[in-house]
mmCIF file of C-alpha atoms in Angstrom:
data_model
loop_
_atom_site.group_PDB
_atom_site.id
_atom_site.type_symbol
_atom_site.label_atom_id
_atom_site.label_comp_id
_atom_site.label_asym_id
_atom_site.label_seq_id
_atom_site.Cartn_x
_atom_site.Cartn_y
_atom_site.Cartn_z
ATOM 1 C CA MET G 16 -198.048 -53.396 -46.767
ATOM 2 C CA THR G 17 -196.167 -51.681 -49.575
ATOM 3 C CA VAL G 18 -194.980 -48.160 -48.753
ATOM 4 C CA ASP G 19 -195.999 -45.425 -51.193
ATOM 5 C CA ASN G 20 -192.875 -43.319 -51.833
ATOM 6 C CA ARG G 21 -194.191 -41.493 -54.892
ATOM 7 C CA ALA G 22 -194.090 -38.039 -53.260
ATOM 8 C CA GLU G 23 -190.351 -38.366 -52.605
ATOM 9 C CA VAL G 24 -189.780 -39.769 -56.099
ATOM 10 C CA ARG G 25 -191.571 -36.784 -57.654
ATOM 11 C CA LYS G 26 -189.516 -34.348 -55.558
ATOM 12 C CA VAL G 27 -186.266 -35.903 -56.799
ATOM 13 C CA LEU G 28 -187.480 -35.912 -60.410
ATOM 14 C CA ILE G 29 -188.426 -32.215 -60.276
ATOM 15 C CA ILE G 30 -185.013 -31.257 -58.830
ATOM 16 C CA THR G 31 -183.149 -33.300 -61.432
ATOM 17 C CA LEU G 32 -185.367 -31.940 -64.232
ATOM 18 C CA ILE G 33 -184.324 -28.372 -63.356
ATOM 19 C CA LEU G 34 -180.646 -29.363 -63.222
ATOM 20 C CA ASN G 35 -180.873 -31.326 -66.484
ATOM 21 C CA LEU G 36 -182.448 -28.357 -68.277
ATOM 22 C CA PHE G 37 -179.545 -26.218 -67.048
ATOM 23 C CA VAL G 38 -177.021 -28.800 -68.302
ATOM 24 C CA MET G 39 -178.784 -29.176 -71.642
ATOM 25 C CA GLY G 40 -178.793 -25.410 -72.176
ATOM 26 C CA LEU G 41 -175.075 -25.048 -71.440
ATOM 27 C CA LYS G 42 -174.147 -27.909 -73.763
ATOM 28 C CA ALA G 43 -176.305 -26.568 -76.587
ATOM 29 C CA ILE G 44 -174.895 -23.046 -76.244
ATOM 30 C CA VAL G 45 -171.256 -24.174 -76.121
ATOM 31 C CA GLY G 46 -171.908 -26.674 -78.931
ATOM 32 C CA SER G 47 -173.315 -23.909 -81.137
ATOM 33 C CA TRP G 48 -170.398 -21.584 -80.339
ATOM 34 C CA THR G 49 -167.775 -24.191 -81.142
ATOM 35 C CA GLY G 50 -169.499 -26.191 -83.894
ATOM 36 C CA SER G 51 -168.608 -29.432 -82.074
ATOM 37 C CA LEU G 52 -170.521 -32.456 -83.362
ATOM 38 C CA SER G 53 -169.752 -34.536 -80.287
ATOM 39 C CA LEU G 54 -170.917 -31.766 -77.949
ATOM 40 C CA LEU G 55 -174.133 -31.187 -79.889
ATOM 41 C CA ALA G 56 -174.705 -34.947 -79.763
ATOM 42 C CA ASP G 57 -174.113 -34.794 -76.026
ATOM 43 C CA ALA G 58 -176.680 -31.974 -75.805
ATOM 44 C CA LEU G 59 -179.132 -34.248 -77.635
ATOM 45 C CA HIS G 60 -178.342 -36.920 -75.067
ATOM 46 C CA SER G 61 -179.223 -34.388 -72.365
ATOM 47 C CA VAL G 62 -182.560 -33.668 -74.053
ATOM 48 C CA THR G 63 -183.451 -37.268 -73.253
ATOM 49 C CA ASP G 64 -182.464 -36.634 -69.608
ATOM 50 C CA SER G 65 -185.118 -33.926 -69.316
ATOM 51 C CA ALA G 66 -187.650 -35.975 -71.269
ATOM 52 C CA ASN G 67 -186.957 -38.915 -68.962
ATOM 53 C CA ASN G 68 -187.665 -36.747 -65.915
ATOM 54 C CA VAL G 69 -191.006 -35.678 -67.379
ATOM 55 C CA LEU G 70 -191.786 -39.290 -68.281
ATOM 56 C CA GLY G 71 -190.831 -40.327 -64.763
ATOM 57 C CA LEU G 72 -193.158 -37.740 -63.236
ATOM 58 C CA ILE G 73 -196.034 -39.046 -65.354
ATOM 59 C CA ALA G 74 -195.242 -42.690 -64.553
ATOM 60 C CA SER G 75 -194.838 -41.951 -60.839
ATOM 61 C CA LYS G 76 -198.252 -40.276 -60.715
ATOM 62 C CA PHE G 77 -199.928 -43.469 -61.896
ATOM 63 C CA SER G 78 -197.675 -46.040 -60.184
ATOM 64 C CA SER G 79 -199.302 -46.354 -56.748
ATOM 65 C CA PRO G 80 -198.332 -49.705 -55.175
ATOM 66 C CA GLN G 81 -201.707 -49.905 -53.402
ATOM 67 C CA PRO G 82 -204.396 -52.053 -55.058
ATOM 68 C CA ASP G 83 -207.789 -50.820 -56.174
ATOM 69 C CA ARG G 84 -210.797 -52.248 -58.000
ATOM 70 C CA GLU G 85 -209.305 -51.883 -61.486
ATOM 71 C CA HIS G 86 -205.743 -52.837 -60.461
ATOM 72 C CA PRO G 87 -205.960 -55.426 -57.647
ATOM 73 C CA TYR G 88 -202.200 -56.043 -57.839
ATOM 74 C CA GLY G 89 -201.307 -52.354 -57.519
ATOM 75 C CA HIS G 90 -199.876 -50.036 -60.163
ATOM 76 C CA SER G 91 -196.129 -50.530 -59.674
ATOM 77 C CA LYS G 92 -195.581 -51.714 -63.237
ATOM 78 C CA PHE G 93 -196.234 -48.176 -64.458
ATOM 79 C CA GLU G 94 -192.742 -47.327 -63.182
ATOM 80 C CA ALA G 95 -191.259 -50.220 -65.149
ATOM 81 C CA VAL G 96 -193.090 -49.004 -68.262
ATOM 82 C CA GLY G 97 -191.606 -45.553 -67.635
ATOM 83 C CA ALA G 98 -188.140 -47.107 -67.373
ATOM 84 C CA LEU G 99 -188.677 -48.795 -70.757
ATOM 85 C CA GLY G 100 -189.553 -45.371 -72.145
ATOM 86 C CA ILE G 101 -186.126 -44.215 -70.973
ATOM 87 C CA ALA G 102 -184.544 -47.118 -72.860
ATOM 88 C CA ALA G 103 -186.425 -46.065 -76.007
ATOM 89 C CA PHE G 104 -185.199 -42.465 -75.670
ATOM 90 C CA LEU G 105 -181.638 -43.743 -75.328
ATOM 91 C CA GLY G 106 -182.030 -45.805 -78.506
ATOM 92 C CA ILE G 107 -183.204 -42.721 -80.414
ATOM 93 C CA ALA G 108 -180.285 -40.669 -79.073
ATOM 94 C CA CYS G 109 -177.822 -43.387 -80.144
ATOM 95 C CA PHE G 110 -179.211 -43.350 -83.700
ATOM 96 C CA GLU G 111 -179.053 -39.543 -83.948
ATOM 97 C CA ILE G 112 -175.439 -39.439 -82.741
ATOM 98 C CA LEU G 113 -174.289 -42.079 -85.247
ATOM 99 C CA GLN G 114 -176.164 -40.411 -88.091
ATOM 100 C CA GLY G 115 -174.539 -37.045 -87.356
ATOM 101 C CA ALA G 116 -171.059 -38.549 -87.149
ATOM 102 C CA ILE G 117 -171.408 -40.424 -90.446
ATOM 103 C CA GLU G 118 -172.711 -37.304 -92.203
ATOM 104 C CA ARG G 119 -169.736 -35.298 -90.900
ATOM 105 C CA ILE G 120 -167.314 -37.934 -92.254
ATOM 106 C CA LEU G 121 -169.004 -38.141 -95.666
ATOM 107 C CA LYS G 122 -169.841 -34.471 -96.199
ATOM 108 C CA GLY G 123 -167.296 -32.700 -94.027
ATOM 109 C CA GLY G 124 -168.075 -29.551 -92.085
ATOM 110 C CA GLU G 125 -166.745 -26.412 -90.464
ATOM 111 C CA PRO G 126 -163.691 -26.828 -88.193
ATOM 112 C CA VAL G 127 -164.410 -26.956 -84.474
ATOM 113 C CA LYS G 128 -163.163 -24.022 -82.394
ATOM 114 C CA ILE G 129 -162.840 -24.254 -78.622
ATOM 115 C CA SER G 130 -161.464 -21.910 -75.957
ATOM 116 C CA PRO G 131 -160.481 -22.417 -72.287
ATOM 117 C CA PRO G 132 -163.595 -20.588 -70.929
ATOM 118 C CA GLU G 133 -165.818 -22.967 -72.901
ATOM 119 C CA LEU G 134 -163.936 -25.945 -71.493
ATOM 120 C CA TRP G 135 -164.512 -24.572 -67.967
ATOM 121 C CA LEU G 136 -168.243 -24.353 -68.674
ATOM 122 C CA LEU G 137 -168.191 -28.021 -69.650
ATOM 123 C CA LEU G 138 -166.476 -28.910 -66.369
ATOM 124 C CA ILE G 139 -169.391 -27.230 -64.560
ATOM 125 C CA VAL G 140 -171.743 -29.386 -66.638
ATOM 126 C CA LEU G 141 -169.781 -32.474 -65.630
ATOM 127 C CA GLY G 142 -170.025 -31.576 -61.940
ATOM 128 C CA VAL G 143 -173.805 -31.142 -62.158
ATOM 129 C CA ASN G 144 -174.161 -34.495 -63.926
ATOM 130 C CA ILE G 145 -172.138 -36.271 -61.236
ATOM 131 C CA PHE G 146 -174.306 -34.748 -58.487
ATOM 132 C CA VAL G 147 -177.553 -35.708 -60.261
ATOM 133 C CA ALA G 148 -176.457 -39.313 -60.894
ATOM 134 C CA PHE G 149 -175.399 -40.047 -57.318
ATOM 135 C CA TYR G 150 -178.347 -38.154 -55.819
ATOM 136 C CA GLU G 151 -180.916 -40.040 -57.914
ATOM 137 C CA ARG G 152 -179.275 -43.423 -57.455
ATOM 138 C CA GLY G 153 -179.006 -42.964 -53.683
ATOM 139 C CA VAL G 154 -182.655 -42.018 -53.245
ATOM 140 C CA GLY G 155 -183.778 -44.626 -55.791
ATOM 141 C CA ARG G 156 -182.081 -47.446 -53.905
ATOM 142 C CA ARG G 157 -183.350 -46.202 -50.545
ATOM 143 C CA VAL G 158 -187.013 -46.022 -51.598
ATOM 144 C CA GLY G 159 -186.861 -48.880 -54.157
ATOM 145 C CA SER G 160 -187.841 -46.755 -57.175
ATOM 146 C CA PRO G 161 -186.983 -48.310 -60.583
ATOM 147 C CA ILE G 162 -187.639 -45.046 -62.407
ATOM 148 C CA LEU G 163 -185.041 -43.175 -60.300
ATOM 149 C CA ILE G 164 -182.491 -45.975 -60.598
ATOM 150 C CA ALA G 165 -183.027 -46.169 -64.370
ATOM 151 C CA ASP G 166 -182.718 -42.411 -64.745
ATOM 152 C CA ALA G 167 -179.568 -42.402 -62.587
ATOM 153 C CA THR G 168 -178.111 -45.084 -64.894
ATOM 154 C CA HIS G 169 -178.878 -42.853 -67.845
ATOM 155 C CA THR G 170 -177.270 -39.840 -66.153
ATOM 156 C CA MET G 171 -174.223 -41.953 -65.273
ATOM 157 C CA SER G 172 -173.800 -42.663 -68.974
ATOM 158 C CA ASP G 173 -174.085 -38.912 -69.520
ATOM 159 C CA ILE G 174 -171.097 -38.429 -67.217
ATOM 160 C CA TRP G 175 -168.911 -40.718 -69.324
ATOM 161 C CA VAL G 176 -170.215 -39.126 -72.514
ATOM 162 C CA THR G 177 -169.327 -35.647 -71.217
ATOM 163 C CA ILE G 178 -165.870 -36.812 -70.102
ATOM 164 C CA SER G 179 -165.275 -38.250 -73.593
ATOM 165 C CA VAL G 180 -166.493 -35.054 -75.247
ATOM 166 C CA ILE G 181 -164.304 -32.842 -73.029
ATOM 167 C CA GLY G 182 -161.325 -35.065 -73.843
ATOM 168 C CA GLY G 183 -162.066 -34.752 -77.545
ATOM 169 C CA LEU G 184 -162.440 -30.974 -77.354
ATOM 170 C CA ILE G 185 -159.143 -30.694 -75.526
ATOM 171 C CA GLY G 186 -157.657 -32.617 -78.456
ATOM 172 C CA VAL G 187 -159.347 -30.203 -80.880
ATOM 173 C CA TRP G 188 -157.930 -27.284 -78.877
ATOM 174 C CA LEU G 189 -154.480 -28.827 -79.337
ATOM 175 C CA GLY G 190 -155.059 -29.066 -83.108
ATOM 176 C CA TYR G 191 -156.516 -32.572 -83.633
ATOM 177 C CA GLN G 192 -159.813 -31.818 -85.401
ATOM 178 C CA TRP G 193 -160.534 -35.488 -86.166
ATOM 179 C CA MET G 194 -160.996 -36.291 -82.453
ATOM 180 C CA ASP G 195 -164.417 -34.622 -82.362
ATOM 181 C CA VAL G 196 -165.908 -36.951 -84.990
ATOM 182 C CA VAL G 197 -164.096 -40.069 -83.795
ATOM 183 C CA LEU G 198 -165.312 -39.648 -80.214
ATOM 184 C CA ALA G 199 -168.925 -39.376 -81.401
ATOM 185 C CA PHE G 200 -168.899 -43.168 -81.996
ATOM 186 C CA PRO G 201 -167.975 -44.303 -78.453
ATOM 187 C CA VAL G 202 -170.500 -41.746 -77.186
ATOM 188 C CA ALA G 203 -173.173 -43.575 -79.187
ATOM 189 C CA LEU G 204 -172.033 -46.955 -77.820
ATOM 190 C CA LEU G 205 -172.195 -45.682 -74.235
ATOM 191 C CA VAL G 206 -175.718 -44.403 -74.857
ATOM 192 C CA PHE G 207 -176.761 -47.756 -76.333
ATOM 193 C CA TRP G 208 -175.280 -49.682 -73.395
ATOM 194 C CA SER G 209 -177.198 -47.545 -70.906
ATOM 195 C CA GLY G 210 -180.448 -48.242 -72.729
ATOM 196 C CA TRP G 211 -179.748 -51.974 -72.786
ATOM 197 C CA SER G 212 -179.026 -51.970 -69.028
ATOM 198 C CA VAL G 213 -182.325 -50.242 -68.265
ATOM 199 C CA LEU G 214 -184.195 -52.692 -70.515
ATOM 200 C CA LYS G 215 -182.552 -55.729 -68.933
ATOM 201 C CA GLU G 216 -183.374 -54.575 -65.393
ATOM 202 C CA ASN G 217 -187.078 -53.939 -66.022
ATOM 203 C CA LEU G 218 -188.168 -56.678 -68.433
ATOM 204 C CA PRO G 219 -188.335 -59.390 -65.697
ATOM 205 C CA TRP G 220 -190.920 -57.282 -63.845
ATOM 206 C CA LEU G 221 -193.082 -56.775 -66.936
ATOM 207 C CA VAL G 222 -192.988 -60.387 -68.186
ATOM 208 C CA ASP G 223 -193.616 -61.905 -64.724
ATOM 209 C CA GLN G 224 -190.283 -63.686 -64.532
ATOM 210 C CA MET G 225 -189.730 -65.869 -61.467
ATOM 211 C CA ALA G 226 -188.734 -63.694 -58.498
ATOM 212 C CA ILE G 227 -187.785 -66.366 -55.942
ATOM 213 C CA ALA G 228 -186.536 -69.890 -56.624
ATOM 214 C CA PRO G 229 -189.388 -72.322 -55.743
ATOM 215 C CA GLU G 230 -186.918 -74.514 -53.843
ATOM 216 C CA VAL G 231 -186.232 -71.617 -51.443
ATOM 217 C CA ILE G 232 -189.945 -71.049 -50.818
ATOM 218 C CA HIS G 233 -190.442 -74.814 -50.403
ATOM 219 C CA ALA G 234 -187.683 -75.016 -47.791
ATOM 220 C CA ILE G 235 -189.134 -72.113 -45.773
ATOM 221 C CA ALA G 236 -192.701 -73.459 -45.937
ATOM 222 C CA THR G 237 -191.805 -77.028 -44.987
ATOM 223 C CA SER G 238 -189.789 -75.797 -41.989
ATOM 224 C CA VAL G 239 -193.083 -74.737 -40.349
ATOM 225 C CA PRO G 240 -194.522 -77.398 -37.978
ATOM 226 C CA GLY G 241 -197.661 -78.948 -39.440
ATOM 227 C CA VAL G 242 -196.622 -78.489 -43.073
ATOM 228 C CA ILE G 243 -196.293 -81.828 -44.868
ATOM 229 C CA ASN G 244 -195.351 -80.481 -48.260
ATOM 230 C CA CYS G 245 -196.058 -77.693 -50.742
ATOM 231 C CA HIS G 246 -196.258 -77.677 -54.519
ATOM 232 C CA ASP G 247 -197.204 -75.619 -57.587
ATOM 233 C CA ILE G 248 -195.146 -72.723 -56.209
ATOM 234 C CA ALA G 249 -195.091 -69.559 -58.316
ATOM 235 C CA SER G 250 -193.591 -66.138 -57.720
ATOM 236 C CA ARG G 251 -193.305 -62.942 -59.737
ATOM 237 C CA GLY G 252 -192.196 -59.360 -59.248
ATOM 238 C CA VAL G 253 -188.856 -57.954 -58.134
ATOM 239 C CA LEU G 254 -187.258 -58.553 -54.742
ATOM 240 C CA GLY G 255 -187.189 -55.395 -52.664
ATOM 241 C CA ARG G 256 -189.837 -53.755 -54.864
ATOM 242 C CA GLN G 257 -192.907 -56.027 -54.749
ATOM 243 C CA VAL G 258 -193.228 -59.808 -54.901
ATOM 244 C CA PHE G 259 -196.310 -62.009 -55.312
ATOM 245 C CA VAL G 260 -196.178 -65.665 -54.197
ATOM 246 C CA GLU G 261 -198.708 -68.445 -54.770
ATOM 247 C CA MET G 262 -198.548 -72.049 -53.583
ATOM 248 C CA HIS G 263 -200.518 -75.146 -52.655
ATOM 249 C CA LEU G 264 -199.842 -76.199 -49.056
ATOM 250 C CA ILE G 265 -200.464 -79.707 -47.679
ATOM 251 C CA VAL G 266 -201.009 -79.444 -43.923
ATOM 252 C CA ASP G 267 -201.522 -81.862 -41.075
ATOM 253 C CA ALA G 268 -204.451 -80.170 -39.340
ATOM 254 C CA PRO G 269 -207.603 -81.624 -37.739
ATOM 255 C CA ASP G 270 -209.685 -78.491 -38.409
ATOM 256 C CA VAL G 271 -209.837 -75.257 -40.376
ATOM 257 C CA GLN G 272 -208.624 -73.148 -37.450
ATOM 258 C CA THR G 273 -205.407 -75.155 -37.115
ATOM 259 C CA ALA G 274 -204.843 -75.088 -40.882
ATOM 260 C CA HIS G 275 -205.292 -71.318 -40.789
ATOM 261 C CA GLN G 276 -202.711 -70.935 -38.020
ATOM 262 C CA ILE G 277 -200.191 -73.019 -39.970
ATOM 263 C CA THR G 278 -200.653 -70.947 -43.135
ATOM 264 C CA GLU G 279 -200.355 -67.726 -41.106
ATOM 265 C CA GLU G 280 -196.975 -68.900 -39.832
ATOM 266 C CA VAL G 281 -195.840 -69.753 -43.378
ATOM 267 C CA GLU G 282 -196.885 -66.290 -44.560
ATOM 268 C CA SER G 283 -195.129 -64.653 -41.605
ATOM 269 C CA ARG G 284 -191.811 -66.365 -42.376
ATOM 270 C CA LEU G 285 -192.010 -65.526 -46.078
ATOM 271 C CA GLU G 286 -192.872 -61.888 -45.316
ATOM 272 C CA GLU G 287 -189.946 -61.632 -42.905
ATOM 273 C CA ARG G 288 -187.578 -62.877 -45.613
ATOM 274 C CA PHE G 289 -188.947 -61.242 -48.773
ATOM 275 C CA ARG G 290 -191.081 -58.220 -47.834
ATOM 276 C CA PRO G 291 -192.843 -56.467 -49.433
ATOM 277 C CA VAL G 292 -194.662 -59.619 -50.537
ATOM 278 C CA ARG G 293 -198.274 -60.675 -51.072
ATOM 279 C CA ILE G 294 -198.942 -64.392 -50.558
ATOM 280 C CA LEU G 295 -201.824 -66.610 -51.685
ATOM 281 C CA ILE G 296 -201.964 -70.131 -50.213
ATOM 282 C CA HIS G 297 -204.325 -72.938 -51.233
ATOM 283 C CA VAL G 298 -204.605 -75.419 -48.361
ATOM 284 C CA GLU G 299 -204.907 -79.160 -49.020
ATOM 285 C CA PRO G 300 -205.470 -82.153 -46.686
ATOM 286 C CA PRO G 301 -202.750 -84.634 -45.609
ATOM 287 C CA ALA G 302 -204.029 -87.312 -48.020
ATOM 288 C CA TYR G 303 -203.199 -85.168 -51.044
ATOM 289 C CA LYS G 304 -199.808 -85.938 -52.557
ATOM 290 C CA SER G 305 -197.784 -83.973 -55.108
ATOM 291 C CA GLU G 306 -194.048 -83.635 -55.678
ATOM 292 C CA GLN G 307 -194.351 -80.926 -58.335
ATOM 293 C CA ILE G 308 -192.620 -78.027 -56.600
ATOM 294 C CA SER G 309 -192.950 -75.601 -59.493
ATOM 295 C CA PHE G 310 -194.386 -75.552 -62.989
ATOM 296 C CA GLU G 311 -191.422 -77.177 -64.727
ATOM 297 C CA THR G 312 -191.292 -80.946 -64.238
ATOM 298 C CA ASN G 313 -192.290 -83.350 -61.485
ATOM 299 C CA ARG G 314 -189.632 -83.745 -58.805
#
């Protein structure tokens, strides 16, 4: 049975939402004081952090892994949809950062002014971001939550963005005004890469990509005494999160009771290896022959 960890996920999201609002406020205030384009862009990036937390709370509320009448396969994909929302927010942030940088180059702007106290405030921001990223990622991996892992990936990109911005502002402090605009471009690339990573991790779940190689399932099933062969093997989901397996099983059994015992043993071995997993087995008699392991070509 799939464990419902949504209460813990919501707790983490609420804590990180409060911290992200604090970070966003500090960046916006310091960005306004200094007139730094890269820092204001970073503050915009942090707006998506808070929006992602809210999105995660909404997705988590509706993402129960337990089945019901309307959703017999559970609701876990709601979390993956939420993660795709994070990717969309990152894409918007990337566009806004690039647009601001290009406008500054073409139209110019007021010189950036930075002082040591403002740099110290940004170091506090950096420390909070590091805590949030490792906290979310640790809990996300422990409970198998894609929304926490995706949000931690986003926050990790925020760390590198903030480091780049602080480096640029130190350069501005030393008299190199051009560093603020130049560093806005790698900030945008880091934001884009984070969004792409989140998208790549969650698309397989949404498009029902194969979760387990059919040859692996075939080897486990045929190792059970009484199993002659299995074919038309299909799997979907994400290992460690939730996997669904279907197969046709040819068994050497004189009666239904024996066939049932054989299939129970097959299910037990697959569950031991790939849990959480839900398995559907269609039993066939010894006379039936098929070498089509999966849905590609006959083997």
